[in-house]
């Protein structure tokens, strides 16, 4: 069995964080889940509280905290446009001050630290698919900038802590990921379409629906995160993790209608400002360095996600915390 490590997961109660915590607890590590529950709820990790190698701390990452750990997975940050635009100043603070606090912890403890960065660092890309070498086209003053620029500054901080202080950093650029336990009211395309299809409501296509995204199932993504943390020494990335299969939003809607057997019709609404027209990861590097690639098809992933949406009590999910 691998050596047990002390690991903190910031944003550990969220969609990806809770699955990552499950995985790390199952591997026998001593896991600290740290979250302020802005876009998540305790129910996501309730089942882990029975394990004596799991600990839950309510904490906001913009406040300092002193823990002794071997590894940090830094996931704390609202991820859905509706969530990160709820309080954009706080979103930037979470990315930037959160990064500084946990890089400081990694430096003090000699810990490895992985940053959940995003395909949004590429903005509305002029290069397709997007390799890690592409520097991006982000509107610094648009409504998505709080998230995109916050994540870009976090990447800068990670590389500066590496250069200045020798901190072992790992940068992962995550592309759209979905699956059970995603927030049903996060306003993202997969959750919206599934809820609408199951309720027989109209499916809201923003713009003409020809914009594309590449959707990765959460198990594939979590596997990639763990591989990157345990990847080659002196390999900070950045590395793209995502599923290269690319779909238009119209194709996604059709597939969700097909799987659910819904009679929902489409309705067209205005495209949000700065909405990227296309997005597809170039995962050559992840294949080469981590021997990683997604294994779950969109149909299989959506089927599992739809099953979960059918079984959960949607009333139990609350919108983002006020006063955040
Ligand atoms: P999520 O919203 O479910 O999880 C984020 C978690 O961070 C939540 O539990 C939230 O309560 C917590 N959080 C937010 N602000 C905080 C703060 N100030 N202090 C402490 N906790 C805070 O989203 P997710 O999809 O699980 O995303 C996890 C990470 O992955 C995020 O950093 C996100 O930017 C990144 N990411 C996700 C995707 C995706 O498609 N899901 C794509 C790119 C990047
Ligand atoms: N979208 C849509 N209908 C919805 C929600 C989103 O057509 O009800 C579109 C949105 O305009 C974008 C794509 O789906 O082009 C993905 O949006 P999402 O918010 O899921 O994530 P993004 O990749 O834009 O951060």
PDB file of N, CA and C in Angstrom, residues 22-89:
ATOM      1  N   UNK A  22     -13.231  11.650  -1.466  1.00  0.00           N
ATOM      2  CA  UNK A  22     -13.627  10.232  -1.403  1.00  0.00           C
ATOM      3  C   UNK A  22     -12.477   9.343  -1.842  1.00  0.00           C
ATOM      4  N   UNK A  23     -11.902   9.708  -2.963  1.00  0.00           N
ATOM      5  CA  UNK A  23     -10.813   8.922  -3.546  1.00  0.00           C
ATOM      6  C   UNK A  23      -9.616   8.863  -2.589  1.00  0.00           C
ATOM      7  N   UNK A  24      -9.263  10.026  -2.014  1.00  0.00           N
ATOM      8  CA  UNK A  24      -8.074  10.088  -1.158  1.00  0.00           C
ATOM      9  C   UNK A  24      -8.303   9.374   0.169  1.00  0.00           C
ATOM     10  N   UNK A  25      -9.534   9.482   0.688  1.00  0.00           N
ATOM     11  CA  UNK A  25      -9.882   8.762   1.922  1.00  0.00           C
ATOM     12  C   UNK A  25      -9.791   7.260   1.658  1.00  0.00           C
ATOM     13  N   UNK A  26     -10.327   6.815   0.519  1.00  0.00           N
ATOM     14  CA  UNK A  26     -10.304   5.383   0.177  1.00  0.00           C
ATOM     15  C   UNK A  26      -8.866   4.881   0.032  1.00  0.00           C
ATOM     16  N   UNK A  27      -7.963   5.769  -0.371  1.00  0.00           N
ATOM     17  CA  UNK A  27      -6.551   5.369  -0.511  1.00  0.00           C
ATOM     18  C   UNK A  27      -5.832   5.367   0.841  1.00  0.00           C
ATOM     19  N   UNK A  28      -6.527   5.767   1.895  1.00  0.00           N
ATOM     20  CA  UNK A  28      -5.956   5.686   3.241  1.00  0.00           C
ATOM     21  C   UNK A  28      -5.223   6.936   3.694  1.00  0.00           C
ATOM     22  N   UNK A  29      -5.342   8.023   2.939  1.00  0.00           N
ATOM     23  CA  UNK A  29      -4.661   9.243   3.357  1.00  0.00           C
ATOM     24  C   UNK A  29      -5.447   9.950   4.462  1.00  0.00           C
ATOM     25  N   UNK A  30      -4.741  10.818   5.157  1.00  0.00           N
ATOM     26  CA  UNK A  30      -5.363  11.631   6.193  1.00  0.00           C
ATOM     27  C   UNK A  30      -5.865  12.892   5.504  1.00  0.00           C
ATOM     28  N   UNK A  31      -7.169  13.019   5.323  1.00  0.00           N
ATOM     29  CA  UNK A  31      -7.697  14.063   4.446  1.00  0.00           C
ATOM     30  C   UNK A  31      -8.400  15.162   5.244  1.00  0.00           C
ATOM     31  N   UNK A  32      -8.001  16.397   5.003  1.00  0.00           N
ATOM     32  CA  UNK A  32      -8.696  17.545   5.588  1.00  0.00           C
ATOM     33  C   UNK A  32      -9.455  18.235   4.465  1.00  0.00           C
ATOM     34  N   UNK A  33     -10.752  18.296   4.611  1.00  0.00           N
ATOM     35  CA  UNK A  33     -11.593  18.977   3.628  1.00  0.00           C
ATOM     36  C   UNK A  33     -11.908  20.361   4.189  1.00  0.00           C
ATOM     37  N   UNK A  34     -11.572  21.367   3.418  1.00  0.00           N
ATOM     38  CA  UNK A  34     -11.748  22.738   3.899  1.00  0.00           C
ATOM     39  C   UNK A  34     -12.677  23.475   2.942  1.00  0.00           C
ATOM     40  N   UNK A  35     -13.744  24.068   3.458  1.00  0.00           N
ATOM     41  CA  UNK A  35     -14.729  24.691   2.566  1.00  0.00           C
ATOM     42  C   UNK A  35     -15.547  25.722   3.335  1.00  0.00           C
ATOM     43  N   UNK A  36     -15.989  26.771   2.620  1.00  0.00           N
ATOM     44  CA  UNK A  36     -16.893  27.735   3.261  1.00  0.00           C
ATOM     45  C   UNK A  36     -18.346  27.497   2.822  1.00  0.00           C
ATOM     46  N   UNK A  37     -18.563  26.459   2.046  1.00  0.00           N
ATOM     47  CA  UNK A  37     -19.912  26.037   1.597  1.00  0.00           C
ATOM     48  C   UNK A  37     -20.634  27.107   0.776  1.00  0.00           C
ATOM     49  N   UNK A  38     -19.874  27.942   0.073  1.00  0.00           N
ATOM     50  CA  UNK A  38     -20.520  28.964  -0.758  1.00  0.00           C
ATOM     51  C   UNK A  38     -21.373  28.316  -1.853  1.00  0.00           C
ATOM     52  N   UNK A  39     -20.804  27.352  -2.557  1.00  0.00           N
ATOM     53  CA  UNK A  39     -21.568  26.715  -3.641  1.00  0.00           C
ATOM     54  C   UNK A  39     -21.777  25.221  -3.385  1.00  0.00           C
ATOM     55  N   UNK A  40     -21.634  24.816  -2.151  1.00  0.00           N
ATOM     56  CA  UNK A  40     -21.778  23.384  -1.861  1.00  0.00           C
ATOM     57  C   UNK A  40     -22.512  23.232  -0.544  1.00  0.00           C
ATOM     58  N   UNK A  41     -22.686  22.001  -0.150  1.00  0.00           N
ATOM     59  CA  UNK A  41     -23.323  21.766   1.139  1.00  0.00           C
ATOM     60  C   UNK A  41     -22.712  20.549   1.809  1.00  0.00           C
ATOM     61  N   UNK A  42     -22.912  20.527   3.128  1.00  0.00           N
ATOM     62  CA  UNK A  42     -22.290  19.453   3.911  1.00  0.00           C
ATOM     63  C   UNK A  42     -22.717  18.078   3.436  1.00  0.00           C
ATOM     64  N   UNK A  43     -23.923  17.986   2.880  1.00  0.00           N
ATOM     65  CA  UNK A  43     -24.405  16.673   2.452  1.00  0.00           C
ATOM     66  C   UNK A  43     -23.455  16.023   1.440  1.00  0.00           C
ATOM     67  N   UNK A  44     -22.684  16.825   0.726  1.00  0.00           N
ATOM     68  CA  UNK A  44     -21.749  16.254  -0.257  1.00  0.00           C
ATOM     69  C   UNK A  44     -20.668  15.396   0.391  1.00  0.00           C
ATOM     70  N   UNK A  45     -20.363  15.685   1.661  1.00  0.00           N
ATOM     71  CA  UNK A  45     -19.273  14.938   2.317  1.00  0.00           C
ATOM     72  C   UNK A  45     -19.725  14.260   3.607  1.00  0.00           C
ATOM     73  N   UNK A  46     -21.031  14.311   3.866  1.00  0.00           N
ATOM     74  CA  UNK A  46     -21.578  13.733   5.101  1.00  0.00           C
ATOM     75  C   UNK A  46     -21.151  12.280   5.277  1.00  0.00           C
ATOM     76  N   UNK A  47     -21.189  11.532   4.191  1.00  0.00           N
ATOM     77  CA  UNK A  47     -20.865  10.099   4.256  1.00  0.00           C
ATOM     78  C   UNK A  47     -19.396   9.858   4.607  1.00  0.00           C
ATOM     79  N   UNK A  48     -18.557  10.892   4.465  1.00  0.00           N
ATOM     80  CA  UNK A  48     -17.134  10.710   4.765  1.00  0.00           C
ATOM     81  C   UNK A  48     -16.829  10.960   6.242  1.00  0.00           C
ATOM     82  N   UNK A  49     -17.774  11.613   6.933  1.00  0.00           N
ATOM     83  CA  UNK A  49     -17.513  11.972   8.332  1.00  0.00           C
ATOM     84  C   UNK A  49     -17.366  10.734   9.230  1.00  0.00           C
ATOM     85  N   UNK A  50     -17.835   9.593   8.767  1.00  0.00           N
ATOM     86  CA  UNK A  50     -17.699   8.354   9.544  1.00  0.00           C
ATOM     87  C   UNK A  50     -16.275   7.800   9.526  1.00  0.00           C
ATOM     88  N   UNK A  51     -15.459   8.312   8.633  1.00  0.00           N
ATOM     89  CA  UNK A  51     -14.086   7.785   8.519  1.00  0.00           C
ATOM     90  C   UNK A  51     -13.146   8.579   9.419  1.00  0.00           C
ATOM     91  N   UNK A  52     -12.307   7.853  10.168  1.00  0.00           N
ATOM     92  CA  UNK A  52     -11.423   8.612  11.069  1.00  0.00           C
ATOM     93  C   UNK A  52     -10.232   9.235  10.341  1.00  0.00           C
ATOM     94  N   UNK A  53     -10.076   8.955   9.043  1.00  0.00           N
ATOM     95  CA  UNK A  53      -9.027   9.664   8.286  1.00  0.00           C
ATOM     96  C   UNK A  53      -9.614  10.816   7.461  1.00  0.00           C
ATOM     97  N   UNK A  54     -10.802  11.295   7.879  1.00  0.00           N
ATOM     98  CA  UNK A  54     -11.414  12.443   7.197  1.00  0.00           C
ATOM     99  C   UNK A  54     -11.816  13.503   8.220  1.00  0.00           C
ATOM    100  N   UNK A  55     -11.535  14.750   7.893  1.00  0.00           N
ATOM    101  CA  UNK A  55     -11.834  15.860   8.801  1.00  0.00           C
ATOM    102  C   UNK A  55     -12.415  17.002   7.971  1.00  0.00           C
ATOM    103  N   UNK A  56     -13.425  17.671   8.503  1.00  0.00           N
ATOM    104  CA  UNK A  56     -14.078  18.755   7.765  1.00  0.00           C
ATOM    105  C   UNK A  56     -13.910  20.069   8.532  1.00  0.00           C
ATOM    106  N   UNK A  57     -13.411  21.092   7.839  1.00  0.00           N
ATOM    107  CA  UNK A  57     -13.241  22.403   8.473  1.00  0.00           C
ATOM    108  C   UNK A  57     -14.003  23.441   7.668  1.00  0.00           C
ATOM    109  N   UNK A  58     -14.869  24.199   8.344  1.00  0.00           N
ATOM    110  CA  UNK A  58     -15.510  25.335   7.662  1.00  0.00           C
ATOM    111  C   UNK A  58     -14.544  26.510   7.716  1.00  0.00           C
ATOM    112  N   UNK A  59     -14.101  26.938   6.556  1.00  0.00           N
ATOM    113  CA  UNK A  59     -13.081  27.988   6.535  1.00  0.00           C
ATOM    114  C   UNK A  59     -13.110  28.676   5.180  1.00  0.00           C
ATOM    115  N   UNK A  60     -12.877  29.976   5.194  1.00  0.00           N
ATOM    116  CA  UNK A  60     -12.792  30.737   3.955  1.00  0.00           C
ATOM    117  C   UNK A  60     -11.315  30.892   3.593  1.00  0.00           C
ATOM    118  N   UNK A  61     -10.962  30.505   2.373  1.00  0.00           N
ATOM    119  CA  UNK A  61      -9.526  30.481   2.016  1.00  0.00           C
ATOM    120  C   UNK A  61      -8.885  31.864   1.954  1.00  0.00           C
ATOM    121  N   UNK A  62      -9.694  32.918   1.968  1.00  0.00           N
ATOM    122  CA  UNK A  62      -9.031  34.231   1.961  1.00  0.00           C
ATOM    123  C   UNK A  62      -8.501  34.590   3.365  1.00  0.00           C
ATOM    124  N   UNK A  63      -8.847  33.778   4.362  1.00  0.00           N
ATOM    125  CA  UNK A  63      -8.272  33.939   5.705  1.00  0.00           C
ATOM    126  C   UNK A  63      -7.113  32.953   5.859  1.00  0.00           C
ATOM    127  N   UNK A  64      -6.028  33.389   6.529  1.00  0.00           N
ATOM    128  CA  UNK A  64      -4.908  32.447   6.739  1.00  0.00           C
ATOM    129  C   UNK A  64      -5.336  31.274   7.616  1.00  0.00           C
ATOM    130  N   UNK A  65      -4.680  30.173   7.442  1.00  0.00           N
ATOM    131  CA  UNK A  65      -4.914  29.012   8.309  1.00  0.00           C
ATOM    132  C   UNK A  65      -3.601  28.235   8.385  1.00  0.00           C
ATOM    133  N   UNK A  66      -3.325  27.685   9.541  1.00  0.00           N
ATOM    134  CA  UNK A  66      -2.072  26.957   9.730  1.00  0.00           C
ATOM    135  C   UNK A  66      -2.377  25.481   9.932  1.00  0.00           C
ATOM    136  N   UNK A  67      -1.940  24.665   8.997  1.00  0.00           N
ATOM    137  CA  UNK A  67      -2.122  23.221   9.077  1.00  0.00           C
ATOM    138  C   UNK A  67      -0.788  22.589   8.693  1.00  0.00           C
ATOM    139  N   UNK A  68      -0.579  21.367   9.139  1.00  0.00           N
ATOM    140  CA  UNK A  68       0.646  20.665   8.740  1.00  0.00           C
ATOM    141  C   UNK A  68       0.256  19.579   7.746  1.00  0.00           C
ATOM    142  N   UNK A  69       0.688  19.739   6.516  1.00  0.00           N
ATOM    143  CA  UNK A  69       0.264  18.808   5.471  1.00  0.00           C
ATOM    144  C   UNK A  69       1.426  18.445   4.532  1.00  0.00           C
ATOM    145  N   UNK A  70       1.218  17.367   3.790  1.00  0.00           N
ATOM    146  CA  UNK A  70       2.203  16.950   2.775  1.00  0.00           C
ATOM    147  C   UNK A  70       1.776  17.386   1.379  1.00  0.00           C
ATOM    148  N   UNK A  71       0.456  17.527   1.189  1.00  0.00           N
ATOM    149  CA  UNK A  71      -0.045  17.905  -0.144  1.00  0.00           C
ATOM    150  C   UNK A  71      -1.246  18.830  -0.003  1.00  0.00           C
ATOM    151  N   UNK A  72      -1.361  19.756  -0.953  1.00  0.00           N
ATOM    152  CA  UNK A  72      -2.527  20.652  -1.012  1.00  0.00           C
ATOM    153  C   UNK A  72      -3.151  20.530  -2.403  1.00  0.00           C
ATOM    154  N   UNK A  73      -4.437  20.233  -2.451  1.00  0.00           N
ATOM    155  CA  UNK A  73      -5.187  20.365  -3.701  1.00  0.00           C
ATOM    156  C   UNK A  73      -6.005  21.642  -3.556  1.00  0.00           C
ATOM    157  N   UNK A  74      -5.685  22.670  -4.343  1.00  0.00           N
ATOM    158  CA  UNK A  74      -6.368  23.956  -4.168  1.00  0.00           C
ATOM    159  C   UNK A  74      -7.525  24.094  -5.164  1.00  0.00           C
ATOM    160  N   UNK A  75      -8.723  23.727  -4.699  1.00  0.00           N
ATOM    161  CA  UNK A  75      -9.904  23.735  -5.576  1.00  0.00           C
ATOM    162  C   UNK A  75     -10.909  24.812  -5.191  1.00  0.00           C
ATOM    163  N   UNK A  76     -10.681  25.514  -4.083  1.00  0.00           N
ATOM    164  CA  UNK A  76     -11.703  26.456  -3.611  1.00  0.00           C
ATOM    165  C   UNK A  76     -11.861  27.614  -4.590  1.00  0.00           C
ATOM    166  N   UNK A  77     -13.019  27.699  -5.184  1.00  0.00           N
ATOM    167  CA  UNK A  77     -13.369  28.802  -6.084  1.00  0.00           C
ATOM    168  C   UNK A  77     -14.703  28.437  -6.740  1.00  0.00           C
ATOM    169  N   UNK A  78     -15.641  29.375  -6.789  1.00  0.00           N
ATOM    170  CA  UNK A  78     -16.857  29.057  -7.536  1.00  0.00           C
ATOM    171  C   UNK A  78     -16.501  28.841  -9.009  1.00  0.00           C
ATOM    172  N   UNK A  79     -17.149  27.859  -9.655  1.00  0.00           N
ATOM    173  CA  UNK A  79     -16.726  27.467 -11.004  1.00  0.00           C
ATOM    174  C   UNK A  79     -17.734  27.829 -12.097  1.00  0.00           C
ATOM    175  N   UNK A  80     -18.998  27.914 -11.737  1.00  0.00           N
ATOM    176  CA  UNK A  80     -20.027  28.179 -12.758  1.00  0.00           C
ATOM    177  C   UNK A  80     -20.170  29.693 -12.954  1.00  0.00           C
ATOM    178  N   UNK A  81     -20.392  30.138 -14.204  1.00  0.00           N
ATOM    179  CA  UNK A  81     -20.492  31.586 -14.430  1.00  0.00           C
ATOM    180  C   UNK A  81     -21.470  32.285 -13.472  1.00  0.00           C
ATOM    181  N   UNK A  82     -22.643  31.706 -13.261  1.00  0.00           N
ATOM    182  CA  UNK A  82     -23.627  32.331 -12.360  1.00  0.00           C
ATOM    183  C   UNK A  82     -23.113  32.432 -10.938  1.00  0.00           C
ATOM    184  N   UNK A  83     -22.303  31.452 -10.530  1.00  0.00           N
ATOM    185  CA  UNK A  83     -21.753  31.455  -9.175  1.00  0.00           C
ATOM    186  C   UNK A  83     -20.599  32.439  -9.046  1.00  0.00           C
ATOM    187  N   UNK A  84     -19.695  32.443 -10.022  1.00  0.00           N
ATOM    188  CA  UNK A  84     -18.524  33.327  -9.850  1.00  0.00           C
ATOM    189  C   UNK A  84     -18.848  34.784 -10.141  1.00  0.00           C
ATOM    190  N   UNK A  85     -19.964  35.019 -10.844  1.00  0.00           N
ATOM    191  CA  UNK A  85     -20.354  36.414 -11.096  1.00  0.00           C
ATOM    192  C   UNK A  85     -21.270  36.958  -9.994  1.00  0.00           C
ATOM    193  N   UNK A  86     -21.625  36.107  -9.034  1.00  0.00           N
ATOM    194  CA  UNK A  86     -22.514  36.503  -7.938  1.00  0.00           C
ATOM    195  C   UNK A  86     -21.860  37.606  -7.111  1.00  0.00           C
ATOM    196  N   UNK A  87     -20.585  37.417  -6.804  1.00  0.00           N
ATOM    197  CA  UNK A  87     -19.796  38.457  -6.133  1.00  0.00           C
ATOM    198  C   UNK A  87     -18.401  38.420  -6.761  1.00  0.00           C
ATOM    199  N   UNK A  88     -18.238  39.112  -7.891  1.00  0.00           N
ATOM    200  CA  UNK A  88     -17.001  38.978  -8.657  1.00  0.00           C
ATOM    201  C   UNK A  88     -15.753  39.397  -7.893  1.00  0.00           C
ATOM    202  N   UNK A  89     -15.881  40.387  -7.024  1.00  0.00           N
ATOM    203  CA  UNK A  89     -14.697  40.831  -6.269  1.00  0.00           C
ATOM    204  C   UNK A  89     -14.244  39.695  -5.349  1.00  0.00           C
TER     205      UNK A  89
END
